[in-house]
Amino acid sequence: MELFHDKEDMRKWSRAMKRAGKKIAFVPTMGSLHAGHLHLVERAKLEADVVVVSIYVNPSQFAPNEDFGSYPRDLRGDLDKLQPFCVDAVFNPYDLYVRDAGQNDSELSERKASSQQKAVNEGADDTRDLTSKRQRYTHEHETWIRVEKLELPLCGKSRPGFFRGVATVVTKFFHIVEPDVAIFGKKDYQQWRLVCRMVRDLDFDIKIIGCELIREEDGLAMSSRNTYLSSAERLQALSISRSLKKVKEAVLNGTLDASSLVELVKQEIIHASGIVDYIEICERDSLQPLQFINCPAVICIAAWFARVRLIDNLELEPPQS
Amino acid sequence: MELFHDKEDMRKWSRAMKRAGKKIAFVPTMGSLHAGHLHLVERAKLEADVVVVSIYVNPSQFAPNEDFGSYPRDLRGDLDKLQPFCVDAVFNPYDLYVRDAGQNDSELSERKASSQQKAVNEGADDTRDLTSKRQRYTHEHETWIRVEKLELPLCGKSRPGFFRGVATVVTKFFHIVEPDVAIFGKKDYQQWRLVCRMVRDLDFDIKIIGCELIREEDGLAMSSRNTYLSSAERLQALSISRSLKKVKEAVLNGTLDASSLVELVKQEIIHASGIVDYIEICERDSLQPLQFINCPAVICIAAWFARVRLIDNLELEPPQS
């Protein structure tokens, strides 16, 4: 398994693979890997000859009040988890928003060299050292990708700037890794839809695959942020998946109006001391709200349990007529 | 010289070239080619093994009140002009904002086929037929690239949305043509700077080359829009290049404060019955306004003569100390 920190090295490897006739699948992650990620990797292996996994906590998708600093990081642990899956390359880049041309060149090279050495010595996530200097450089990055409609609803409302950061970093990864296929989890449903739209609109020649959400045995949707939950909070958080089961049954039993289904979820979460951020039933492509389930739909949920914000979703089918 | 209308055909050709070890240079144009464009093509030939020229009047960079409909189009004439330069491929795409997946697929294929046939029969610019249907499809494109600082000053003020359209279509072309090098004219100075910034920020692996502005014998900066000028208006428009000559001399003679230099241009243009849109002296990379020429600078001008808006610029050097 190759490990690249430098984007030029990553690109060079990808191009060598292409020249050798290999098809490349790419799995972008923020690390702190769990079985959900590994499921994406397994899917990637089915889609291509070689698999690249990126591990990068992307600063531009966190708001200043969010958990960028405390987001779990464990490069060595992540590499150990990937090893049995015979991943071909891991891309763990330096700060991708650092200016890499002009007057700061020599300083950047020094930082890269010392940081890379440190990573080798300690197996540490070397992006950490660099992110403290983020403020100093980020202002120089000024190009952002906006998926102007899909970025607005759901998580776009409570996390302004989030999808701008996601679309931009995914584009950067696509330009560096140059994959033929990229795998996204449908756990982040809006993110997956937004990437599909961006790829179509900007004429990327990359096939996007959405993989089904993976749940823990107790029903909780897998997420790196689950580690923030105390065991009591975790029990409360199960109200989300429990409510989704009830929604599924209700739809099968003919309840098709969105407000009744939303209310069902809301009661379940509130009863478990959760605070609802949003519960919406949407059309699956545009994520526009639906009043009735009369087309392929998805119910999307975000809720807080103590200081932890969790998201979950379930695709819903209209009744067969 | 190959002529491609379909983006998949274009991409296939580019990839075949790459596989054969050829370096690709790309010259994006809106057609109506003049000696300025041909100068870009000549430069492209020095930079790579094969040259692709695109001819596409990009709807998304025109505001509703602008000259998208009347912008000069002459595909047959353009092809004739390119022939002696041994350009390898011309890319004259269909409407790049038409949805190309999903329910409209079959309709689009039909339109493509009939339009392509028409182009072959008549040597016509086949994008014209499609753009009348633009309104119907454009709303479905929703991904836009914003270069948030560089898009604001100068032309960004008087043409809101212009650079959003430029950055987005350039990205689309880069993803379709996949060039190693792309050539832009410094006549559109802000556009050139913005593309450079975008390429750096989004990690495109494409070398951007800015080519010097080319002038007519009488000094007028070459532009496809010059054909709009009556001979009387054209004489008046020479005030722009005349004023730039005076600015150059004034700087050489030690006048370094921006307001004096701007005033010099303003008087010259107003005296010739022009209406100034903007005259600004800026730092060359950021295009932030300068009060004094104490670093590499550029003076940028936009002015109206009758119904024609012209732009021009001149790089200015601070005095050698």
XYZ file of C-alpha atoms in Angstrom:
642
model
C 0.000 0.000 0.000
C 1.521 3.285 -1.111
C 1.139 6.330 1.139
C 1.309 9.774 -0.480
C 1.347 13.118 1.266
C 2.347 15.236 -1.704
C -0.216 15.872 -4.406
C 2.336 15.721 -7.198
C 3.454 12.265 -6.048
C -0.178 11.155 -5.901
C -0.869 12.391 -9.418
C 2.301 10.813 -10.773
C 1.234 7.430 -9.369
C -2.285 7.734 -10.824
C -0.911 8.597 -14.252
C 1.470 5.661 -14.155
C -1.503 3.407 -13.351
C -3.477 4.870 -16.276
C -0.574 4.382 -18.633
C -0.507 0.743 -17.504
C -4.172 0.507 -18.524
C -5.528 0.373 -14.958
C -8.926 1.764 -14.044
C -8.813 3.803 -10.806
C -11.533 3.920 -8.140
C -11.376 6.629 -5.506
C -12.859 6.714 -1.999
C -12.600 10.138 -0.316
C -12.752 10.028 3.499
C -11.958 12.208 6.495
C -10.300 9.216 8.162
C -11.354 7.733 11.508
C -12.493 4.828 9.408
C -15.320 2.523 10.378
C -17.123 -0.383 8.720
C -19.119 2.059 6.583
C -15.933 3.334 4.953
C -14.610 -0.181 4.501
C -17.821 -1.058 2.733
C -17.095 1.782 0.277
C -13.616 0.361 -0.243
C -15.031 -3.081 -0.981
C -17.358 -1.548 -3.539
C -14.457 0.377 -5.073
C -12.546 -2.853 -5.574
C -15.435 -4.235 -7.613
C -15.468 -1.165 -9.854
C -11.821 -0.787 -10.869
C -8.358 -2.300 -11.023
C -6.793 -0.138 -8.343
C -8.229 1.712 -5.339
C -7.116 5.043 -3.875
C -8.440 6.124 -0.461
C -7.928 9.715 0.665
C -7.739 10.618 4.336
C -8.104 14.348 4.861
C -10.056 16.373 7.392
C -11.065 19.158 5.033
C -10.920 22.495 6.865
C -13.080 24.337 4.333
C -16.223 22.358 5.150
C -16.152 23.219 8.851
C -17.620 26.449 10.206
C -15.551 28.229 12.887
C -17.934 26.973 15.620
C -17.756 23.357 14.418
C -15.546 20.425 15.404
C -12.636 20.770 12.960
C -10.097 20.823 15.799
C -11.583 17.893 17.705
C -12.611 15.740 14.720
C -11.113 12.273 15.418
C -7.781 11.689 13.635
C -5.862 8.400 13.651
C -3.779 7.901 10.526
C -1.880 4.889 11.829
C -5.124 3.189 12.930
C -6.739 3.983 9.570
C -3.819 2.493 7.652
C -4.060 -0.670 9.762
C -7.779 -0.934 8.946
C -7.154 -0.517 5.218
C -4.290 -3.027 5.016
C -6.452 -6.204 4.852
C -8.487 -4.675 2.005
C -5.436 -4.456 -0.258
C -5.990 -0.785 -0.979
C -3.384 0.302 -3.535
C -2.746 3.860 -2.407
C -3.652 6.168 0.462
C -3.572 9.904 -0.155
C -3.146 11.890 3.047
C -2.360 15.342 1.716
C -0.861 18.385 3.298
C -3.177 21.335 3.763
C -4.769 21.596 0.324
C -5.440 25.310 0.727
C -1.855 26.340 1.198
C -0.562 28.510 -1.584
C 1.837 26.363 -3.553
C 3.397 28.825 -5.950
C 5.307 32.038 -5.536
C 6.945 33.614 -2.558
C 6.059 30.975 0.018
C 7.422 28.122 -2.035
C 10.597 27.534 -0.084
C 8.879 27.824 3.264
C 6.214 25.373 2.135
C 8.814 22.859 0.979
C 10.502 23.015 4.353
C 7.232 22.492 6.168
C 6.383 19.587 3.879
C 9.737 17.927 4.428
C 9.717 18.202 8.211
C 6.081 17.200 8.423
C 6.586 14.182 6.203
C 9.549 13.085 8.305
C 7.458 13.441 11.448
C 4.665 11.354 9.924
C 7.104 8.619 9.018
C 8.619 8.626 12.495
C 5.442 8.727 14.516
C 2.733 7.490 12.184
C 0.961 10.731 13.036
C -1.584 12.545 10.938
C 0.760 15.121 9.540
C -1.954 17.485 8.409
C -2.376 18.509 12.037
C 0.911 20.380 12.218
C 0.003 22.354 9.170
C -3.552 23.275 10.003
C -2.455 25.570 12.820
C -0.983 27.741 10.099
C -4.187 27.501 8.111
C -5.476 30.986 8.860
C -2.295 32.438 7.472
C -2.748 30.869 4.045
C -6.427 30.096 3.556
C -7.220 33.682 2.575
C -5.229 33.173 -0.549
C -7.514 30.404 -1.787
C -10.501 32.099 -3.365
C -12.033 29.668 -5.871
C -15.158 27.880 -4.719
C -17.671 25.609 -6.377
C -21.310 26.274 -5.712
C -24.067 23.815 -6.550
C -26.534 26.587 -6.167
C -29.798 24.740 -5.604
C -28.714 21.477 -4.006
C -26.494 23.272 -1.477
C -29.446 25.131 0.037
C -31.843 22.750 1.823
C -31.326 20.311 4.718
C -27.724 20.448 5.992
C -27.175 23.514 3.809
C -29.496 25.489 6.084
C -27.812 24.611 9.367
C -24.264 24.391 8.008
C -23.834 27.322 5.614
C -20.601 26.978 3.654
C -20.465 23.217 4.239
C -21.314 22.117 0.694
C -19.198 24.867 -0.841
C -16.277 23.294 1.023
C -17.279 19.760 0.062
C -17.754 20.486 -3.661
C -14.454 22.348 -3.800
C -12.351 19.720 -2.051
C -13.934 16.904 -4.079
C -13.012 18.800 -7.258
C -9.455 19.236 -6.023
C -9.222 15.502 -5.261
C -10.639 14.629 -8.670
C -7.975 16.813 -10.306
C -5.174 15.248 -8.279
C -6.207 11.575 -8.193
C -7.862 11.584 -11.654
C -10.085 8.587 -10.918
C -12.421 6.801 -13.325
C -14.916 6.009 -10.564
C -15.561 7.622 -7.185
C -17.530 6.072 -4.330
C -19.669 8.077 -1.908
C -21.819 6.875 0.969
C -25.539 7.558 0.864
C -25.330 8.209 4.614
C -24.402 11.723 3.435
C -27.313 11.722 1.020
C -27.259 15.408 0.108
C -23.499 15.313 -0.407
C -23.877 12.349 -2.768
C -26.623 14.083 -4.786
C -24.602 17.293 -4.937
C -21.474 15.524 -6.178
C -23.520 13.762 -8.876
C -24.932 17.098 -10.044
C -21.529 18.770 -10.007
C -19.946 15.972 -12.018
C -22.681 16.232 -14.637
C -22.656 20.042 -14.781
C -18.870 20.413 -14.985
C -18.358 17.531 -17.454
C -16.136 15.479 -15.207
C -15.607 12.084 -16.843
C -16.019 10.241 -13.546
C -18.662 7.680 -12.645
C -20.148 8.397 -9.221
C -21.451 5.481 -7.189
C -23.630 5.929 -4.120
C -23.317 3.120 -1.568
C -26.050 2.187 0.850
C -25.827 3.492 4.398
C -24.388 0.966 6.861
C -25.813 0.614 10.390
C -24.403 -0.686 13.640
C -26.117 -3.829 14.944
C -28.368 -1.699 17.149
C -29.493 0.373 14.142
C -27.392 3.541 14.574
C -26.100 4.814 11.237
C -22.319 4.440 11.192
C -20.441 7.714 11.579
C -17.039 8.821 12.797
C -18.892 11.201 15.093
C -20.566 8.316 16.954
C -17.409 8.107 19.084
C -18.451 11.445 20.633
C -21.563 9.802 22.176
C -21.671 8.598 25.780
C -23.399 5.244 26.184
C -26.522 6.975 27.557
C -26.584 9.407 24.616
C -26.090 6.543 22.256
C -29.189 4.813 23.589
C -31.135 8.033 23.054
C -29.735 8.378 19.537
C -31.279 5.035 18.574
C -34.574 6.909 18.447
C -33.572 8.071 14.951
C -33.250 4.641 13.357
C -36.255 3.405 15.376
C -38.354 6.224 13.964
C -37.200 5.426 10.432
C -38.409 1.846 10.850
C -41.789 3.200 11.902
C -41.842 5.498 8.870
C -41.120 2.574 6.567
C -44.003 0.575 8.070
C -46.346 3.551 7.962
C -45.634 4.094 4.256
C -46.228 0.397 3.550
C -49.516 0.769 5.427
C -50.548 3.664 3.196
C -49.534 6.791 5.110
C -48.177 8.979 2.334
C -48.510 12.544 3.568
C -45.190 13.988 4.602
C -46.421 15.918 7.625
C -47.737 12.780 9.370
C -44.524 10.896 8.711
C -42.363 13.807 9.848
C -44.428 14.138 13.018
C -43.883 10.479 13.753
C -40.097 10.932 13.653
C -40.229 14.175 15.584
C -42.145 12.643 18.493
C -39.773 9.701 18.700
C -36.675 11.919 18.795
C -38.079 14.482 21.224
C -39.249 11.696 23.501
C -35.620 10.492 23.617
C -34.377 13.990 24.582
C -33.018 14.699 21.107
C -33.212 18.150 19.527
C -34.397 18.091 15.946
C -32.386 20.128 13.417
C -34.512 19.067 10.456
C -36.790 16.261 9.333
C -37.786 16.505 5.667
C -39.225 14.293 2.987
C -37.767 15.196 -0.400
C -37.757 14.217 -4.034
C -34.652 12.092 -4.489
C -32.801 13.963 -7.244
C -33.504 17.614 -6.513
C -34.062 17.202 -2.753
C -37.024 19.552 -3.083
C -39.611 19.008 -0.314
C -42.581 16.738 -1.035
C -46.000 17.002 0.563
C -46.957 13.487 -0.480
C -44.882 10.477 -1.425
C -45.923 10.304 -5.061
C -42.457 9.706 -6.525
C -39.173 8.151 -5.348
C -38.501 10.011 -2.103
C -36.072 10.166 0.774
C -36.622 11.186 4.366
C -33.629 13.079 5.761
C -33.031 13.714 9.441
C -30.537 15.726 11.464
C -30.777 15.815 15.241
C -28.644 16.715 18.219
C -28.053 14.416 21.158
C -26.175 16.391 23.781
C -23.317 18.027 21.829
C -23.391 15.561 18.950
C -25.189 16.240 15.674
C -26.214 13.062 13.836
C -27.735 12.617 10.376
C -29.631 9.699 8.924
C -31.966 8.997 6.014
C -34.126 6.392 4.343
C -35.257 6.110 0.735
C -39.016 5.699 0.441
C -40.900 4.262 -2.507
C -44.319 5.454 -3.586
C -46.913 2.654 -3.500
C -47.072 0.432 -6.593
C -50.190 1.393 -8.513
C -8.124 19.370 -39.222
C -10.701 17.447 -37.213
C -13.999 19.157 -36.366
C -15.883 17.922 -33.289
C -19.340 18.961 -32.178
C -19.868 16.255 -29.592
C -17.979 16.456 -26.333
C -17.503 12.713 -26.081
C -15.884 12.653 -29.552
C -13.626 15.527 -28.526
C -12.534 13.771 -25.341
C -11.935 10.496 -27.180
C -9.627 12.274 -29.626
C -7.691 14.015 -26.834
C -7.196 10.741 -24.985
C -5.975 9.021 -28.130
C -3.443 11.843 -28.555
C -2.290 11.459 -24.945
C -1.920 7.715 -25.353
C 0.269 8.442 -28.367
C 2.447 10.592 -26.097
C 1.334 13.925 -27.576
C 1.190 17.100 -25.499
C -2.025 19.068 -26.099
C -2.335 22.862 -26.198
C -5.793 24.405 -26.042
C -6.992 27.798 -27.268
C -10.557 28.642 -26.163
C -12.313 31.209 -28.366
C -15.793 32.504 -29.083
C -15.035 32.370 -32.810
C -15.131 35.359 -35.167
C -11.387 34.904 -35.250
C -8.935 37.737 -35.887
C -5.155 38.073 -35.889
C -5.166 38.189 -32.079
C -6.625 34.675 -31.924
C -4.252 33.431 -34.586
C -1.369 34.753 -32.511
C -2.640 32.561 -29.633
C -2.702 29.587 -31.998
C 0.872 30.250 -33.072
C 1.926 30.361 -29.438
C 0.026 27.120 -28.778
C 1.966 25.390 -31.525
C 5.234 26.293 -29.797
C 4.015 24.818 -26.510
C 2.735 21.388 -27.508
C 2.549 18.666 -30.137
C -1.082 19.178 -31.087
C -3.402 22.186 -30.902
C -7.132 22.234 -30.156
C -9.123 25.436 -30.760
C -12.628 25.714 -29.346
C -15.240 27.914 -30.991
C -18.196 28.483 -28.698
C -20.225 31.576 -27.875
C -20.765 30.777 -24.201
C -24.292 31.783 -23.177
C -23.567 31.782 -19.450
C -21.163 34.731 -19.613
C -23.684 37.068 -21.234
C -26.239 39.013 -19.192
C -29.780 39.138 -20.642
C -29.203 42.744 -21.832
C -25.918 41.895 -23.558
C -25.044 40.885 -27.117
C -25.295 37.073 -26.954
C -27.766 36.986 -29.836
C -25.874 39.383 -32.083
C -22.337 38.276 -31.222
C -20.640 37.625 -34.591
C -20.652 33.946 -35.622
C -18.919 32.562 -38.711
C -17.836 28.945 -38.289
C -16.962 28.405 -41.968
C -14.902 31.604 -42.041
C -13.183 30.649 -38.782
C -12.274 27.203 -40.106
C -10.791 28.797 -43.221
C -8.686 31.105 -41.086
C -7.398 28.216 -38.958
C -6.524 25.942 -41.911
C -3.144 27.538 -42.763
C -2.067 27.226 -39.134
C -2.367 23.429 -39.212
C -4.593 23.324 -36.147
C -5.212 19.667 -35.286
C -8.760 19.857 -33.964
C -11.573 22.370 -33.677
C -14.150 21.847 -30.945
C -17.452 23.558 -31.742
C -19.747 22.051 -29.126
C -23.490 21.857 -28.828
C -25.011 23.882 -26.052
C -22.833 22.890 -23.079
C -25.597 23.603 -20.579
C -28.090 21.121 -21.958
C -28.857 18.298 -19.599
C -27.210 15.229 -21.035
C -28.485 12.444 -18.827
C -31.916 11.167 -17.939
C -35.288 11.702 -19.468
C -34.241 14.118 -22.200
C -31.552 11.842 -23.535
C -33.359 10.637 -26.630
C -34.617 14.098 -27.504
C -31.107 15.492 -27.165
C -29.651 12.775 -29.380
C -32.164 13.591 -32.074
C -31.375 17.282 -31.872
C -27.678 16.548 -32.009
C -28.013 14.318 -35.027
C -30.151 16.711 -37.028
C -28.028 19.677 -36.051
C -24.813 17.933 -36.982
C -26.251 16.979 -40.357
C -27.291 20.569 -40.911
C -23.796 21.790 -40.047
C -22.252 19.365 -42.488
C -24.660 20.400 -45.242
C -24.441 24.132 -44.771
C -21.183 24.763 -42.954
C -23.291 26.624 -40.444
C -22.516 27.236 -36.800
C -24.714 24.512 -35.468
C -24.808 25.816 -31.937
C -27.237 28.474 -33.127
C -30.106 26.068 -33.642
C -29.747 24.780 -30.144
C -29.401 28.025 -28.270
C -32.997 28.993 -28.977
C -33.920 26.091 -26.742
C -31.454 27.272 -24.135
C -33.969 28.709 -21.689
C -35.677 25.361 -21.507
C -32.603 23.540 -20.262
C -30.282 26.072 -18.675
C -32.198 26.054 -15.389
C -31.084 22.505 -14.885
C -27.411 23.499 -14.795
C -26.696 24.734 -11.291
C -22.967 24.314 -10.645
C -20.885 27.457 -10.893
C -17.317 28.353 -10.141
C -16.664 31.548 -8.281
C -13.243 33.150 -8.005
C -14.546 35.232 -5.193
C -12.083 38.124 -5.076
C -10.828 38.371 -8.654
C -14.365 38.287 -10.062
C -15.338 41.491 -8.251
C -13.425 44.524 -9.606
C -13.199 46.016 -13.115
C -15.412 44.088 -15.568
C -16.918 42.229 -12.607
C -18.599 45.445 -11.490
C -20.252 46.269 -14.783
C -20.852 42.677 -15.910
C -22.102 40.765 -12.856
C -22.167 37.032 -13.585
C -19.645 37.368 -16.417
C -16.678 35.760 -14.651
C -18.887 33.105 -13.062
C -19.793 32.092 -16.615
C -16.203 32.292 -17.834
C -14.715 30.256 -14.962
C -17.403 27.609 -15.351
C -17.134 27.178 -19.108
C -13.325 27.117 -18.956
C -13.563 24.328 -16.369
C -15.966 22.403 -18.593
C -13.586 22.777 -21.554
C -10.642 21.677 -19.427
C -12.570 18.551 -18.420
C -13.530 17.743 -22.004
C -10.343 18.643 -23.907
C -7.962 17.670 -21.064
C -5.126 19.886 -22.312
C -1.597 20.143 -20.906
C -1.351 23.828 -21.754
C -4.001 26.496 -22.338
C -3.441 29.857 -24.001
C -5.308 33.022 -23.027
C -4.947 36.537 -24.371
C -3.885 39.285 -21.998
C -6.322 41.535 -23.848
C -8.828 40.032 -21.381
C -6.439 40.696 -18.534
C -8.825 40.007 -15.660
C -10.032 36.798 -17.302
C -6.444 35.623 -17.660
C -5.637 36.382 -14.010
C -8.839 34.695 -12.861
C -8.151 31.527 -14.866
C -4.617 31.373 -13.411
C -6.010 31.646 -9.891
C -8.700 29.058 -10.532
C -6.203 26.590 -11.966
C -3.980 26.981 -8.919
C -6.824 26.821 -6.382
C -8.548 23.793 -7.924
C -5.326 21.856 -8.616
C -5.789 21.623 -12.355
C -2.590 20.235 -13.863
C -2.660 22.688 -16.757
C -0.055 25.332 -17.596
C -1.724 28.659 -18.355
C 0.027 31.003 -20.762
C -0.935 34.640 -21.139
C -0.203 36.089 -24.584
C 0.463 39.738 -25.205
C -2.395 41.851 -26.508
C -2.272 42.384 -30.278
C -3.168 45.756 -31.815
C -4.367 46.817 -35.234
C -1.925 48.994 -37.155
C -3.726 52.098 -35.918
C -3.346 50.976 -32.289
C -6.847 49.624 -31.565
C -6.708 46.449 -29.455
C -7.940 43.562 -31.591
C -11.407 42.334 -30.650
C -14.242 40.513 -32.349
C -16.452 43.378 -31.206
C -14.473 45.897 -33.297
C -16.661 44.871 -36.240
C -19.550 46.623 -34.466
C -17.794 50.010 -34.842
C -18.616 52.456 -37.650
C -15.545 54.082 -39.178
C -16.278 57.303 -37.279
C -16.654 55.418 -33.996
C -13.488 53.550 -34.714
C -11.543 56.800 -35.028
C -12.957 57.896 -31.686
C -12.051 54.538 -30.133
C -8.386 55.149 -30.956
C -8.412 57.531 -28.013
C -7.969 54.499 -25.753
C -4.690 53.267 -27.201
C -3.516 56.868 -27.657
C -4.116 57.517 -23.958
C -2.210 54.364 -23.026
C 0.813 55.601 -24.979
C 0.644 58.832 -22.997
C 0.413 56.883 -19.739
C 3.492 54.886 -20.661
C 5.435 58.058 -21.366
C 4.177 59.743 -18.210
C 5.329 56.789 -16.081
C 8.736 56.829 -17.756
C 8.900 60.534 -16.939
C 8.202 59.851 -13.273
C 4.442 60.288 -12.879
C 3.576 57.422 -10.559
C 0.390 58.449 -8.800
C -2.588 56.564 -10.127
C -5.081 59.413 -10.025
C -2.999 61.600 -12.386
C -2.551 58.738 -14.842
C -6.228 57.803 -14.721
C -7.209 61.425 -15.280
C -4.982 61.554 -18.360
C -6.843 58.574 -19.891
C -10.241 59.900 -18.858
C -9.718 63.268 -20.552
C -8.541 61.624 -23.766
C -11.555 59.286 -23.942
C -14.144 61.897 -22.984
C -12.668 64.324 -25.525
C -13.286 61.617 -28.174
C -16.956 61.269 -27.102
C -16.339 57.968 -25.319
C -18.106 57.063 -22.102
C -15.801 55.620 -19.471
C -16.931 52.463 -17.711
C -13.782 52.165 -15.606
C -10.136 53.208 -15.623
C -8.103 51.597 -12.862
C -4.478 50.993 -12.015
C -4.087 47.674 -10.220
C -1.549 45.336 -8.750
C -0.965 42.706 -11.432
C -1.796 39.482 -9.561
C -4.652 40.445 -7.271
C -5.984 43.311 -9.431
C -6.394 45.320 -6.238
C -6.288 49.080 -6.883
C -2.985 50.905 -6.430
C -2.562 54.531 -5.460
C 1.029 54.608 -6.645
C 2.949 52.466 -9.069
C 5.309 50.907 -6.566
C 5.068 47.331 -7.847
C 4.329 45.617 -11.198
C 1.022 47.194 -12.211
C -1.520 47.200 -14.989
C -3.863 49.938 -16.115
C -7.220 48.549 -17.202
C -9.786 50.454 -19.227
C -13.346 49.832 -20.350
C -15.187 52.465 -22.362
C -18.227 52.756 -24.567
C -18.166 54.238 -28.043
C -21.760 54.480 -29.235
C -23.206 51.016 -28.471
C -19.854 49.237 -28.350
C -18.010 48.475 -25.136
C -14.248 48.114 -25.601
C -11.570 47.026 -23.124
C -7.850 47.583 -23.211
C -4.917 47.496 -20.814
C -1.206 48.084 -20.447
C 1.260 46.619 -17.973
C 3.269 49.287 -16.184
C 6.603 48.814 -14.460
C 7.637 50.687 -11.339
C 10.798 52.742 -11.892
C 14.096 50.874 -11.434
C 15.593 51.983 -8.143
